[in-house]
Short mmCIF file of C-alpha atoms in Angstrom, two decimals:
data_model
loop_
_atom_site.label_atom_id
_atom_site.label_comp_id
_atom_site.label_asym_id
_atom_site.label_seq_id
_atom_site.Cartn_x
_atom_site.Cartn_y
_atom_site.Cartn_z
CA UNK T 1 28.77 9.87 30.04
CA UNK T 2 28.31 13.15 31.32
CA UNK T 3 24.54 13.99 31.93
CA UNK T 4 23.20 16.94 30.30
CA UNK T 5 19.97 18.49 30.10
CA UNK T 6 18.38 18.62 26.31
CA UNK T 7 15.65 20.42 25.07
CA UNK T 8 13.92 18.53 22.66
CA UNK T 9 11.32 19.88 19.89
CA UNK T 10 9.33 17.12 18.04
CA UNK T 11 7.42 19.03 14.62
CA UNK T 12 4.66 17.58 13.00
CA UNK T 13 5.27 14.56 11.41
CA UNK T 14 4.40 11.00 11.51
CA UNK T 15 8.23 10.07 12.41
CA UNK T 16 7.14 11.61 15.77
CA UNK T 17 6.26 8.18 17.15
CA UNK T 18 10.55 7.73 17.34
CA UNK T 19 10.71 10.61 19.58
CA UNK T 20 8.84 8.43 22.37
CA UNK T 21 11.43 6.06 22.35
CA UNK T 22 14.81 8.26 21.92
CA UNK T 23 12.90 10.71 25.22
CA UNK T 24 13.48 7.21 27.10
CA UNK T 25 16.47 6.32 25.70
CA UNK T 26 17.83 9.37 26.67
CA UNK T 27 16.15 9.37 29.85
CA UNK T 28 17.81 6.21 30.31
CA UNK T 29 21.50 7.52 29.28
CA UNK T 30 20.80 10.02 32.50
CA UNK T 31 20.23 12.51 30.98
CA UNK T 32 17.43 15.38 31.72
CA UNK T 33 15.15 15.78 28.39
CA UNK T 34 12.76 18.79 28.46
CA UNK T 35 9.80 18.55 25.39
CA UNK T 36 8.32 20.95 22.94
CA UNK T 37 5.68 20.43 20.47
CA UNK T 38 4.71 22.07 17.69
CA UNK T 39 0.47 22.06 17.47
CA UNK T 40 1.18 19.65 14.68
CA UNK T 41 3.39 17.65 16.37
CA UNK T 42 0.35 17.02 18.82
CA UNK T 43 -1.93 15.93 16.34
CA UNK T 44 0.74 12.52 15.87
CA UNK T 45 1.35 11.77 19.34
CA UNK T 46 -0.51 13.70 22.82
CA UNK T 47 2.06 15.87 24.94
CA UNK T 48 0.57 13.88 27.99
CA UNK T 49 2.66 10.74 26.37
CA UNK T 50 6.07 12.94 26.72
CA UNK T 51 4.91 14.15 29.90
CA UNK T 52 5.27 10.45 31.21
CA UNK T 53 7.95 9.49 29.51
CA UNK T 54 10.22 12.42 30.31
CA UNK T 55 8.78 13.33 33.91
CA UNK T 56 9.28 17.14 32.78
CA UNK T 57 5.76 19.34 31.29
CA UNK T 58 5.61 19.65 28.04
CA UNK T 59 4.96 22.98 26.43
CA UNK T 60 2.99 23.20 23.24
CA UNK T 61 2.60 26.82 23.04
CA UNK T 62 4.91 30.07 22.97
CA UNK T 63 2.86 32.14 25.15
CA UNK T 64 1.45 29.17 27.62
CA UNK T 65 2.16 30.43 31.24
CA UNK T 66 1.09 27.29 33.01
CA UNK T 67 4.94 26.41 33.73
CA UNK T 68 6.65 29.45 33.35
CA UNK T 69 5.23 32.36 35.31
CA UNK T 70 6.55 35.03 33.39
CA UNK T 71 5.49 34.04 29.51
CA UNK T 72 8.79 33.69 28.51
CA UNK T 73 9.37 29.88 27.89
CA UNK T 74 10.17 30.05 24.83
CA UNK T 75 13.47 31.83 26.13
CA UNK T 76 13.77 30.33 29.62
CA UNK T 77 14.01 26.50 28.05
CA UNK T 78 16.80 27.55 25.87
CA UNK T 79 19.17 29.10 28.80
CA UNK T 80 18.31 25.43 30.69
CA UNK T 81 19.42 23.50 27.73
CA UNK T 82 23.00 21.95 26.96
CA UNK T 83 21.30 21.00 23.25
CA UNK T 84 18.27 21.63 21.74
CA UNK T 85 17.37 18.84 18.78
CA UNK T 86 14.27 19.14 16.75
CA UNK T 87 13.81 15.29 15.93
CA UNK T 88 11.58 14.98 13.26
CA UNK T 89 12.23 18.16 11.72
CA UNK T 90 9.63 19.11 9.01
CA UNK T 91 10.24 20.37 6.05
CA UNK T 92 8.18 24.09 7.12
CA UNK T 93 9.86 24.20 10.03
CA UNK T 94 13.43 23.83 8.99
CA UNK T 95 12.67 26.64 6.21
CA UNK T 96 11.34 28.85 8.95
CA UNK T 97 14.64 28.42 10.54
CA UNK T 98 17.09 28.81 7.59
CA UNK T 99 15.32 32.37 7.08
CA UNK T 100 14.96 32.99 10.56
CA UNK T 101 10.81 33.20 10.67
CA UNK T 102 9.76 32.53 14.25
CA UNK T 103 5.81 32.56 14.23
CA UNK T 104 5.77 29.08 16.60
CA UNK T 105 6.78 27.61 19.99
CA UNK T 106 9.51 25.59 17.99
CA UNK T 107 10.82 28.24 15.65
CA UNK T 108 10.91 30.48 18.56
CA UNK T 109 12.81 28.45 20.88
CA UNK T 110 15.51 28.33 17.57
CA UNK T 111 16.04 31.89 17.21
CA UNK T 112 15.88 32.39 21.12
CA UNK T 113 18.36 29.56 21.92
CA UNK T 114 22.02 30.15 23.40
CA UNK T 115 22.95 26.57 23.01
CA UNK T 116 23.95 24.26 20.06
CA UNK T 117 21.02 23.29 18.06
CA UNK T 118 20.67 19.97 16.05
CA UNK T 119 17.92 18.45 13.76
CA UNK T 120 17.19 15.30 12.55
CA UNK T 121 14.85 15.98 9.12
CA UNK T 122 11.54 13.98 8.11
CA UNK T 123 10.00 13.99 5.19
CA UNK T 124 8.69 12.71 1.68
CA UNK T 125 11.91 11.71 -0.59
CA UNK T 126 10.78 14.22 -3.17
CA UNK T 127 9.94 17.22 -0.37
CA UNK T 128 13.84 16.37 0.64
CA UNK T 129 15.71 15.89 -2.44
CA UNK T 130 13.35 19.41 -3.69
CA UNK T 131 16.00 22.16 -4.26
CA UNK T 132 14.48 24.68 -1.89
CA UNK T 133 14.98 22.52 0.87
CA UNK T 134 18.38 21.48 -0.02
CA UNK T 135 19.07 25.35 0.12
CA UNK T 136 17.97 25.48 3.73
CA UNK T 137 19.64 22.26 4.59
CA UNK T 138 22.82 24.18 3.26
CA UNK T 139 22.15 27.54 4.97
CA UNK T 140 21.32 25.45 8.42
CA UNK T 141 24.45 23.90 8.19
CA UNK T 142 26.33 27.45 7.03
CA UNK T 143 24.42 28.48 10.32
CA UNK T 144 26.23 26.26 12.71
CA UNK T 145 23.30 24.06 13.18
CA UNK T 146 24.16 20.20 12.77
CA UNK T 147 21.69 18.27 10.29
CA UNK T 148 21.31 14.53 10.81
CA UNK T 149 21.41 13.02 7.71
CA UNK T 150 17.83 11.27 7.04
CA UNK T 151 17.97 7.78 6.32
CA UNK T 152 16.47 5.82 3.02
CA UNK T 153 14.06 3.44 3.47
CA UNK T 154 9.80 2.78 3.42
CA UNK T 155 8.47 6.16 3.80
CA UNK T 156 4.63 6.54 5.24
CA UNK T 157 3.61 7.78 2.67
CA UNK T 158 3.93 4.52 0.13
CA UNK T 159 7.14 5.50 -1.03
CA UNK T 160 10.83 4.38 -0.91
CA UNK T 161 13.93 6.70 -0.54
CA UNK T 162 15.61 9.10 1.31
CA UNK T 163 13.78 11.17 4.33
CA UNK T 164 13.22 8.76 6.89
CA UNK T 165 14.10 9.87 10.13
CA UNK T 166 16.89 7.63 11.71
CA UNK T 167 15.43 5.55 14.73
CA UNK T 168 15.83 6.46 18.23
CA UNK T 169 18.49 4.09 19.08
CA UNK T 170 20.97 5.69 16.09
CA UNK T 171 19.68 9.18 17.21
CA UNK T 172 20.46 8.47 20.92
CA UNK T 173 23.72 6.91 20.31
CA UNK T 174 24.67 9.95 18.08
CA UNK T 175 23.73 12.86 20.36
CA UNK T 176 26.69 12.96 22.61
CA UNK T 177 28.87 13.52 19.41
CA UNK T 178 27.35 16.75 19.55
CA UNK T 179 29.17 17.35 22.70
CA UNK T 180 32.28 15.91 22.48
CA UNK T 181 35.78 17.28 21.67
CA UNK T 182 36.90 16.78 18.21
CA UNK T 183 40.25 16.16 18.79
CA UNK T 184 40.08 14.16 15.54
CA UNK T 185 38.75 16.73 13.01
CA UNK T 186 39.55 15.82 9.78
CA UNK T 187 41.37 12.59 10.02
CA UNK T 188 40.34 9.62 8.51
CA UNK T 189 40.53 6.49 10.57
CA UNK T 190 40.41 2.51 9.59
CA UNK T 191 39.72 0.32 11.72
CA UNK T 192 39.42 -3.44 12.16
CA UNK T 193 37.64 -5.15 14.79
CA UNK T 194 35.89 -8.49 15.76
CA UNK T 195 37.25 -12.31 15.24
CA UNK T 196 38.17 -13.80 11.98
CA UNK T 197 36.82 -17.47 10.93
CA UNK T 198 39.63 -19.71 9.07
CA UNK T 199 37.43 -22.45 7.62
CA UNK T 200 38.61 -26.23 8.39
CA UNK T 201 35.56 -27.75 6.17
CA UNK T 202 32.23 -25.85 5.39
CA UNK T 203 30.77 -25.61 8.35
CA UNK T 204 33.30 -25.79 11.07
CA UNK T 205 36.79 -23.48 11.73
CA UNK T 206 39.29 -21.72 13.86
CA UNK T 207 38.36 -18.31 15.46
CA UNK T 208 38.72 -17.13 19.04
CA UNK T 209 36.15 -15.38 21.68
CA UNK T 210 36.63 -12.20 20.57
CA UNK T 211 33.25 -10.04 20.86
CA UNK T 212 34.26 -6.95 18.78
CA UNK T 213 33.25 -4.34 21.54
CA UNK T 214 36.67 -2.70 22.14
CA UNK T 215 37.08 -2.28 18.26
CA UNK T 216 33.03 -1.20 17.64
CA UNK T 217 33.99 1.03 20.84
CA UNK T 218 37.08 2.71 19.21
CA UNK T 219 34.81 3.37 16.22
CA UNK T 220 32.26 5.21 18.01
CA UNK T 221 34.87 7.08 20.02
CA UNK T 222 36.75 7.83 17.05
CA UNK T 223 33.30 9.14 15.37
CA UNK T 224 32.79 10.78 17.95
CA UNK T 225 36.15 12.63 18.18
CA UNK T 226 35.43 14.33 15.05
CA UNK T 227 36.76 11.80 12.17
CA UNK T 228 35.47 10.08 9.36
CA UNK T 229 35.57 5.70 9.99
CA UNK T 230 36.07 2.65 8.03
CA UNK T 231 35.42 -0.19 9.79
CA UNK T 232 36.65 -3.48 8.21
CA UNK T 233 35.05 -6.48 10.48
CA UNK T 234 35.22 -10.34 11.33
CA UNK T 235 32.35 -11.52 13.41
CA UNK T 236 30.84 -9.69 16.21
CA UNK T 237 28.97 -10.08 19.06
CA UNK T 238 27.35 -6.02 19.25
CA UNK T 239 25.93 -3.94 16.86
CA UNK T 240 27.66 -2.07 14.18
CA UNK T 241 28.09 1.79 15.55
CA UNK T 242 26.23 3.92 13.56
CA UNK T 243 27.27 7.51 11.43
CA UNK T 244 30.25 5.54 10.00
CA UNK T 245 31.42 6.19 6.34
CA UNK T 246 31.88 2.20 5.26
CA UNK T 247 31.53 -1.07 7.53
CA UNK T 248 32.96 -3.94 5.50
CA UNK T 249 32.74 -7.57 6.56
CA UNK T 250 35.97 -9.70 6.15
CA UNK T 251 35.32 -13.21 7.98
CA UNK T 252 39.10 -14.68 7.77
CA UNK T 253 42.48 -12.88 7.97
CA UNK T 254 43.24 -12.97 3.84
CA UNK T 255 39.38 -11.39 3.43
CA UNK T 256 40.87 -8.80 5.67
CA UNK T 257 44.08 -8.09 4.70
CA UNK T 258 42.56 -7.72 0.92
CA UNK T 259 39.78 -5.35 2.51
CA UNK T 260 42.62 -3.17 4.48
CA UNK T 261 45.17 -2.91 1.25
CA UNK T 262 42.13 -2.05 -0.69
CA UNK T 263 41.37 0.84 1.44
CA UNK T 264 44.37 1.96 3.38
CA UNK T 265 45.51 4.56 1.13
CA UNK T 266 44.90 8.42 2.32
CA UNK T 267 43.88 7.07 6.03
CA UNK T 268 45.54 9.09 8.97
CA UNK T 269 45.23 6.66 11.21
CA UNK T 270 45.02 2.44 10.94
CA UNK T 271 43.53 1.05 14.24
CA UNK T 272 44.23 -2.48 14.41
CA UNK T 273 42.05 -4.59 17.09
CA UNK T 274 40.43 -7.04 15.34
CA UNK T 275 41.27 -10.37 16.82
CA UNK T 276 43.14 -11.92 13.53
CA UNK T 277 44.24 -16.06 13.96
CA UNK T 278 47.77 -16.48 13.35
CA UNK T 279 47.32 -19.73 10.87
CA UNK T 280 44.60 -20.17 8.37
CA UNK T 281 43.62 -24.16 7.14
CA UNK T 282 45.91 -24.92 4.59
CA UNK T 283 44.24 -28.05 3.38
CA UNK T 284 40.55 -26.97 3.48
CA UNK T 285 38.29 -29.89 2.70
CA UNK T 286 35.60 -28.26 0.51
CA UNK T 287 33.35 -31.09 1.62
CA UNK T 288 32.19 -31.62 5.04
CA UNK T 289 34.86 -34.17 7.27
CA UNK T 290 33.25 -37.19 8.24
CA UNK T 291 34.29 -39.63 10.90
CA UNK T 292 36.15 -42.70 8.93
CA UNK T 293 35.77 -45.05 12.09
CA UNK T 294 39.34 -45.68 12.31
CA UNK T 295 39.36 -43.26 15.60
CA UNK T 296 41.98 -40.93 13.85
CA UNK T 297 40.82 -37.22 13.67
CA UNK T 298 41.16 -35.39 9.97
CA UNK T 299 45.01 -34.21 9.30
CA UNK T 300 44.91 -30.46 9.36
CA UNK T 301 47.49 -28.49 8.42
CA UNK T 302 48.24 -24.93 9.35
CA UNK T 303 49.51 -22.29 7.70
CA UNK T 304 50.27 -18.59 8.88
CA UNK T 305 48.41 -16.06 8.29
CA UNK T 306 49.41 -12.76 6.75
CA UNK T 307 50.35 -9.74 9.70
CA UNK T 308 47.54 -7.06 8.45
CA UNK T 309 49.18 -4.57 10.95
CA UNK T 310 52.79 -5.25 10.30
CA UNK T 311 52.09 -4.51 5.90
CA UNK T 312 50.35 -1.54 6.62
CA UNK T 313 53.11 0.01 9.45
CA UNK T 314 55.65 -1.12 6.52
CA UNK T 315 53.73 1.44 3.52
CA UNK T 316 56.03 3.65 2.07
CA UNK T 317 53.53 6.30 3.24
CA UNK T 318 51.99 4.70 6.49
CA UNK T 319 48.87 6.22 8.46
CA UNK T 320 49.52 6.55 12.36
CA UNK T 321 49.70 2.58 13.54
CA UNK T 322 48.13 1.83 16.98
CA UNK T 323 48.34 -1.79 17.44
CA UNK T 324 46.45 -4.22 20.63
CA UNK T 325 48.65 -7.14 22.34
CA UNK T 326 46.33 -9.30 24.05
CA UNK T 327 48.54 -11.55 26.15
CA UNK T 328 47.94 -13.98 28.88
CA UNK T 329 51.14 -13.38 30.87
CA UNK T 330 53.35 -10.74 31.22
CA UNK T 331 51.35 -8.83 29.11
CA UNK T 332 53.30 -5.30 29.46
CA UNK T 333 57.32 -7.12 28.24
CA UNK T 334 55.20 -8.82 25.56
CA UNK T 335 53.62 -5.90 24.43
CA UNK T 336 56.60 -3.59 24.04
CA UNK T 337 58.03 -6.42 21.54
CA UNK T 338 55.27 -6.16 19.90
CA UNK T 339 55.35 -2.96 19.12
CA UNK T 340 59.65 -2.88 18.47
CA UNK T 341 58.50 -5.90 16.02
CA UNK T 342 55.89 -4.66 14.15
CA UNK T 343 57.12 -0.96 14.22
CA UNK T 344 54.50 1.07 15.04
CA UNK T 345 54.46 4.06 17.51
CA UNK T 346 51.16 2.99 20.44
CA UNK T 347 50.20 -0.23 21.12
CA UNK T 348 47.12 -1.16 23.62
CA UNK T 349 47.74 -3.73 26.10
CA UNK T 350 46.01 -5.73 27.45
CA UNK T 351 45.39 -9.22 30.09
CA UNK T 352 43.38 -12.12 27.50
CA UNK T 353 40.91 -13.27 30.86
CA UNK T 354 40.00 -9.35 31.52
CA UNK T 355 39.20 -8.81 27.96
CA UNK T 356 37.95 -11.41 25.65
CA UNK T 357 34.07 -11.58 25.46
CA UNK T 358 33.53 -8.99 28.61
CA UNK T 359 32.30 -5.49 28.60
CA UNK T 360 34.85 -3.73 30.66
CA UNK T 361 38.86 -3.03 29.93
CA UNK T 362 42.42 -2.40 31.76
CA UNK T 363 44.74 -1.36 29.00
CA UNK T 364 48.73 -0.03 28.79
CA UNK T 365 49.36 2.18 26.77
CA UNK T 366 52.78 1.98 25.26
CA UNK T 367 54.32 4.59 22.70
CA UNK T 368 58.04 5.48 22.29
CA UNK T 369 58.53 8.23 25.22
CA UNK T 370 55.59 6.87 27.64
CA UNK T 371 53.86 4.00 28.97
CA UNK T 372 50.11 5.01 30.93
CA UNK T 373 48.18 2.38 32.91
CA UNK T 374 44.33 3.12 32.71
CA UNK T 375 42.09 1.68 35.30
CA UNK T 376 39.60 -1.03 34.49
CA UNK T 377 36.53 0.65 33.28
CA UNK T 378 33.20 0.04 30.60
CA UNK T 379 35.39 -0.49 26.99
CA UNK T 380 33.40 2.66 26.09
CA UNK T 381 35.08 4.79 28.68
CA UNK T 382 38.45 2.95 27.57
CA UNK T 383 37.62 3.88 24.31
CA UNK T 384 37.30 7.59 24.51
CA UNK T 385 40.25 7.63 26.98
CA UNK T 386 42.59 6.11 24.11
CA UNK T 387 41.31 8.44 21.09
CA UNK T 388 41.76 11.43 23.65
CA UNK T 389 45.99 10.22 23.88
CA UNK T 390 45.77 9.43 20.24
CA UNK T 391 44.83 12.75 19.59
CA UNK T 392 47.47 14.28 21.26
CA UNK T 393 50.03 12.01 19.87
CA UNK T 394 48.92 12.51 16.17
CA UNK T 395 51.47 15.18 14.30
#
């Protein structure tokens, strides 16, 4: 991830307890966080605690001269900045903005900036659904400015709905969006990802080590490339990303061919790396097996599983197919069968033992015209390095 250096304004709120966390999340991404506070803003949490936790001063007033000599921090910060994000966002202050009042350190650090500016809005589910406010959230956005959509939930206040600041973890994970290329703008992407679970008995079954992080990777990438993501999963070992449009769970191969078919249609893209098993149980015991003391195990009998990526490639009106071969041997010769077979125009890949269950990736790409070897690197980084080709390779 490139480091950049972001200006961040915290408003008064009591969602300004988050901010703590996302300045060392941040911190921790390497990136260089610089903190304003509105005199509000200090009442929640002191500007000494952002001091520490960002290692930068902290300026709480539009006129202090205490770290820049020439009274003009409100405009010097700004020209330093890659981003500025106001995260929480109150209610005053984003009206301020949307009319262009700057009579603070915060709202004068908006109309001064010359870099993107984000928020992330906080407030009482009545203050955000009120129509004023959904004005301003309009004319923000008419503005250029990027609104992160609050979150419903518990509010502070005794209340339950939407206005609740996302936490820092979705915030930090979402910033760098804000920076990246969308070479994806308006395409719509589905996605599976993770292991699927073919049940022998009710507790036991057939699934693989599959972890989900190149597929939960892809999603973010693709997210992140500017296009809205389904993500139909098996079981995973990582988080779901966040700032997707739908995450579905589909534990075995029928749950997810049903969950696929079912929303397929109008997708620009069908991204298939979940890890499906070729042969589902075809005499599942719906009671658990027990031992019979003869020494024989249970007969089980396999049948195969429906090819999810094959039936969608095959639509009369297919999305863009990009298909992963995980192979143990000559993975490349493999792969470019695969991809003849199933006939689809990319497929990823990939050695089994480099993969499966670890947190870096060495992929081939393979498409009609061109085959490109990527070094081993973090599955993020693989990630962002295959929705950059897919994005020139989509008509």
């Amino acid at each position: 991830m490139t480091a950049k250096h972001i200006l961040l304004g915290i408003s008064g709120g009591i969602a300004a307890y988050k901010s703590c966390e996302l300045v060392r999340l941040l911190k921790k991404q390497g990136h260089t966080v610089s903190v304003a506070m509105s005199r509000a803003a200090a009442e929640f949490v002191s500007p000494l605690t952002f001091q520490a936790l960002s290692g930068q001063p902290v300026l709480t007033d539009t006129h202090d001269n205490r770290h820049e000599g020439n009274g003009m921090a409100h405009i010097n910060l700004s020209r330093r900045a890659d981003l500025m994000l106001i995260a929480p966002a109150s209610a005053n202050t984003l009206a301020k903005i949307a009319h262009g009042i700057a009579d603070n350190l915060l709202t004068n650090l908006a109309a001064a900036r010359n870099c993107p500016l984000a928020v992330a809005p906080a407030m009482n589910v009545e203050m955000w659904h009120n129509p004023a406010n959904q004005r301003n959230i309009a004319r923000l956005q008419q503005d250029g400015i990027t609104v992160i959509q609050p979150q419903y939930g518990e509010q502070a206040c005794g209340e339950t709905g939407v206005g609740r600041m996302p936490e820092a973890a979705e915030l930090a994970e979402l910033i760098p969006d804000l920076w990246t290329p969308k070479t994806l703008a308006g395409k719509r992407v589905l996605l599976t990802a993770g292991a699927t679970f073919e049940a022998i008995d009710p507790v036991r079954g057939i699934t693989n080590l599959s972890s989900g992080q190149m597929g939960v990777a892809l999603a973010r990438a693709c997210r992140a490339a500017g296009a809205e993501v389904t993500l139909i999963h098996g079981q995973l070992q990582v988080a779901l990303p966040a700032g997707l449009a739908e995450t579905v769970r589909a534990d075995s191969a029928d749950d997810m061919f049903a969950a696929v078919h079912q929303r397929i249609a109008g997708c620009d893209v069908f991204i298939s790396v979940a890890a499906v098993a070729d042969y589902k149980v075809g005499n599942r015991s719906a009671q658990k097996l027990k031992k019979d003391g003869s020494g024989r195990p249970p007969v089980i009998e396999l049948t195969e599983n429906p090819d999810i990526l094959a039936s969608v490639a095959a639509l009369p009106h297919a999305p863009y197919c990009v298909g992963f071969a995980a192979e143990s041997e000559r993975v490349v010769e493999y792969a470019r069968a695969k991809r003849l077979k199933k006939g689809i125009p990319l497929i990823i890949a990939n050695q089994v033992a480099q993969t499966m269950g670890k947190t870096v990736n060495q992929v081939t790409l393979i498409s009609e015209h061109r085959e490109t070897a990527l070094p081993e690197m973090s599955k993020s980084d693989t990630a962002a390095a295959i929705v950059a080709e897919l994005g020139k390779l989509l008509p």
